[in-house]
C-alpha cells in the first residue's frame, strides 16, 4: 500500500507529542519533513523520526519551504494559534491537503479568507477537532439522531482546564498561550466543546449560528498565581493579564436553539468539557455523566444516578467507538487523537470528504473573534456571518 | 411571651402549605386573618386554622382590608407574582412589617417604588428567599468569608426544575405561572439562586450588580407536553408559549465578578439550583456536591470526589445550620422554610434588621424585568439601577 508523505509544522509540546506517539505509529503515512520556527525544536523533531524509523527526515524553520516540497503530499499544522489560518491557506494554494490543530480565529476576515481559498482551490482542509471523536460526544450524537432526546433545544460545553502553570510557564517554554492571555480577552479556545455541539445541531446543514454574546469575569487567577508561585520571575512580575478567568458565551441558532460555552482556564478546578444536550424528551450531562429521560422523575435519585450513562452504552455506543473498542483504543486523550488522525489520512487515501470541513472550521473558529468584539462592547450581541452564503439551507447531513 | 398577630395573603398551593405546615406550627405568631382572591381558598384557609388551633380566623377576598385590620401586626404575602410588590407597598404604607414570597419584578419602576416606599415609611420589609438559608449555600458563604476559596471571581446558579405539569395545569388550578409562560419571555424566577450568590458577592455592601445580558432558547417543551399529555384540553390547544425553555443570563458586578443564571423549567431534567462558587483558591459546585481546592489536581479523581462536600461540614458548617441540626431540622424544602419564617418573626420581635432588606429585594427582583428587556433586544446588555444611590460603597457586611 502506498503511504501518504506528510510534512509536520509545529513541534512544540503538542506537535512533538503527536509526531512521536501518533504519526510515527501510523502505517498509512511517511513523515518526510518537519518544521518549527525554533531550530532546536526542528532538531528534536528530526530525532524523533530517526529514533522511530531510522530515517533522516528533512528539517527546516521555513514553513513555506516545507509546504512546497515535492516529497510533501499532505500537511499537519500543529504550530501557534496565530499561524494556523495563514499556513492552512498556503497549503491549499499549494494543493496540499491540510489538517489543522484547533484554536480560535483572530478576525472574521481571516475565516472568510480560508473559505474563499478553499472555494478557489478545492484543496481538502480539515480542522483536527479531536473532541468530535469523543466517546460520550459520539454516543450523545447517536442518541440525538435516533430521537431519544426529542427535539434539541439547548446545548452546553466548556473548556474547563486549569492551565495556570502552562500559561505562566510560557515565559520559559515559548508557549503562544502566554501572549494571548496578556493581550486579549475572549473565548480563546471554543472548538473542543462547540465542534461536537455543532454536529448535534446540524450547523451548516439545515441550521446555522446566528448571534453571540460574551461576557468575561475579571482576570484574577494568573496574577495571583504568578505572585505566589513565581516570585523571582522578572518577565512576569509587572504583567497584567487581559484574559478574564471565566468567559461565558451564548450563541443562538437559526432553529431557535441556544448554545452556552464556558472558557475556564485560570482558576483551580477539575478538568471538564461540561458537554450537555437538552431536548424535549431528555438530556445527557457530562458533569454527572448521566442520562435523564422524560418520565424518569419518579425514580431518578440524584446522587444514585450519577454515572448512569454507562447503562446506555450497549444500545447507543456510536459505531465508530464500537469498532474502536474492539480493535483496541490507543494513544493520547483517551484515544481520540489516534481516531482523528487516522480518519484524516483515510479520507485522503480514499478521496472522501472530511468529517469537519472548511465551513465548520470557519464557523467554529470565528467564535473567538466575535467573542472578543462582544466582550469589548460590554456584552453586546454580535452577528455570525453565513460562511456558506445560503448553502446551509440545502446541505444534507 | 406576646405573639405577633399575622395576616396571610395568598392561599394557593404554596400559601396554604406554608400556613398549615409552617405558620400553624410556630409558637411566636397567631394567625388572625387570611385572604385570597378566590373565596373557596379563603374557606380552606379558615379551615386550616380551625383544625390546627380551634380558632375561627377572619377570612376575606380583599387584601387591602386584611392589611389595615387592627388585629394584623405583620403580613405574609404568598399570592401571585404580579401582586407581590403592590401589596408589599400597601403593607409598608399601613406600617405593617411584611414578608414577601419570591418572584420577579415586572418593571424596574416598581422596584424603585418599593425602595421609595420603604425609605419614606421605614416599615421593615423582607423578601422571603428561603434558599439564602440553604445548608450548602450557607456553608459556601462560610467558606468564602473564612477565605478558603480565595478571591471570588464567578458564581453560577439556576432554577432547574421541570414544571411542565404545574405550568400546563394552571388552566385548571388557576396558577399564575401559566399566564406568565404564555405572555412573557424572561428570567422569571431568579432569586432562589441569585440570593445566596448576592450574599457571597457582598452585593449592596461594597459591591453591586452593573449589567445583564439574557438569551432565551426557543419554547418547545410546553407545546409538545400539552399536545402529548393533554390532547383533550381545549383551553391550551391553540396556545403558543412565549417563554423560552432555557434562559441564560450573565450579570457583571462592580468588583469585576460575573454571575451566570439559568432558568430551566420546561424540559425534562432532575431538580438542581446549580449553585457554584469560583475563587482563586478553590470552588464549590452543587451539581457534584464537591469542593475543589487549589493543589487538589494531583489527587482529585473526578467521579470518586463527587459528594466530597460532606467532608467539609465539620469545619465549615454555618453556625445557623450547626444549631438547626442540633435542635432538629423541620418542615418543607429540607428545613429552609421553617428557618426563614422563624428568622423573619424573630427579627420583628427583637426589632432587628432583616437578613434580606429592601435593596436586596429590588436588585434581585429587577433581574426579571431587565432580562425581559435584554431578550427582547436580541441579547443586548442592559444596566442595573443603583437602588442604594451610592450607599453600597459605604454599607458594611
XYZ file of C-alpha atoms in Angstrom, chain A residues 217-218, chain B residues 141 144-145 150-155 194-211 251-259 277-278 357 359-360 362-364 384-397:
60
model
C -15.124 37.995 34.561
C -12.164 39.883 35.934
C -20.796 31.530 52.349
C -15.887 32.315 51.396
C -15.905 34.521 54.497
C -9.607 32.924 47.806
C -10.798 35.936 45.877
C -14.233 35.219 44.408
C -14.348 35.668 40.632
C -17.501 33.966 39.354
C -20.693 32.365 40.652
C -29.230 34.810 42.946
C -29.987 35.498 46.625
C -27.272 33.251 48.078
C -24.850 34.434 45.361
C -25.570 38.105 46.142
C -24.701 37.413 49.796
C -21.407 35.791 48.762
C -20.535 38.718 46.469
C -21.478 41.356 49.097
C -23.991 42.967 46.756
C -25.116 46.389 48.068
C -22.360 46.102 50.692
C -19.196 47.112 48.829
C -20.282 45.637 45.505
C -23.243 45.918 43.169
C -24.762 44.447 40.009
C -23.803 46.510 36.933
C -25.043 44.905 33.685
C -24.570 39.579 35.260
C -21.440 41.662 35.783
C -20.583 43.256 39.127
C -18.749 46.423 40.122
C -15.958 44.240 41.548
C -15.429 42.524 38.183
C -17.177 39.278 39.166
C -19.633 37.570 36.818
C -22.784 35.649 37.738
C -18.741 29.471 43.612
C -15.374 30.012 41.948
C -33.622 44.042 53.007
C -32.303 46.956 48.468
C -31.584 43.220 48.162
C -35.128 45.394 44.477
C -31.775 44.358 42.982
C -32.658 40.660 42.889
C -28.857 47.743 36.625
C -30.032 50.816 38.530
C -28.209 51.557 41.775
C -31.157 51.249 44.162
C -28.934 52.395 47.055
C -27.990 55.640 45.276
C -24.369 55.188 46.230
C -24.815 53.774 49.722
C -23.487 50.372 48.546
C -19.989 51.864 48.741
C -20.370 52.532 52.467
C -22.604 49.674 53.662
C -20.679 47.126 55.742
C -21.429 43.399 55.647
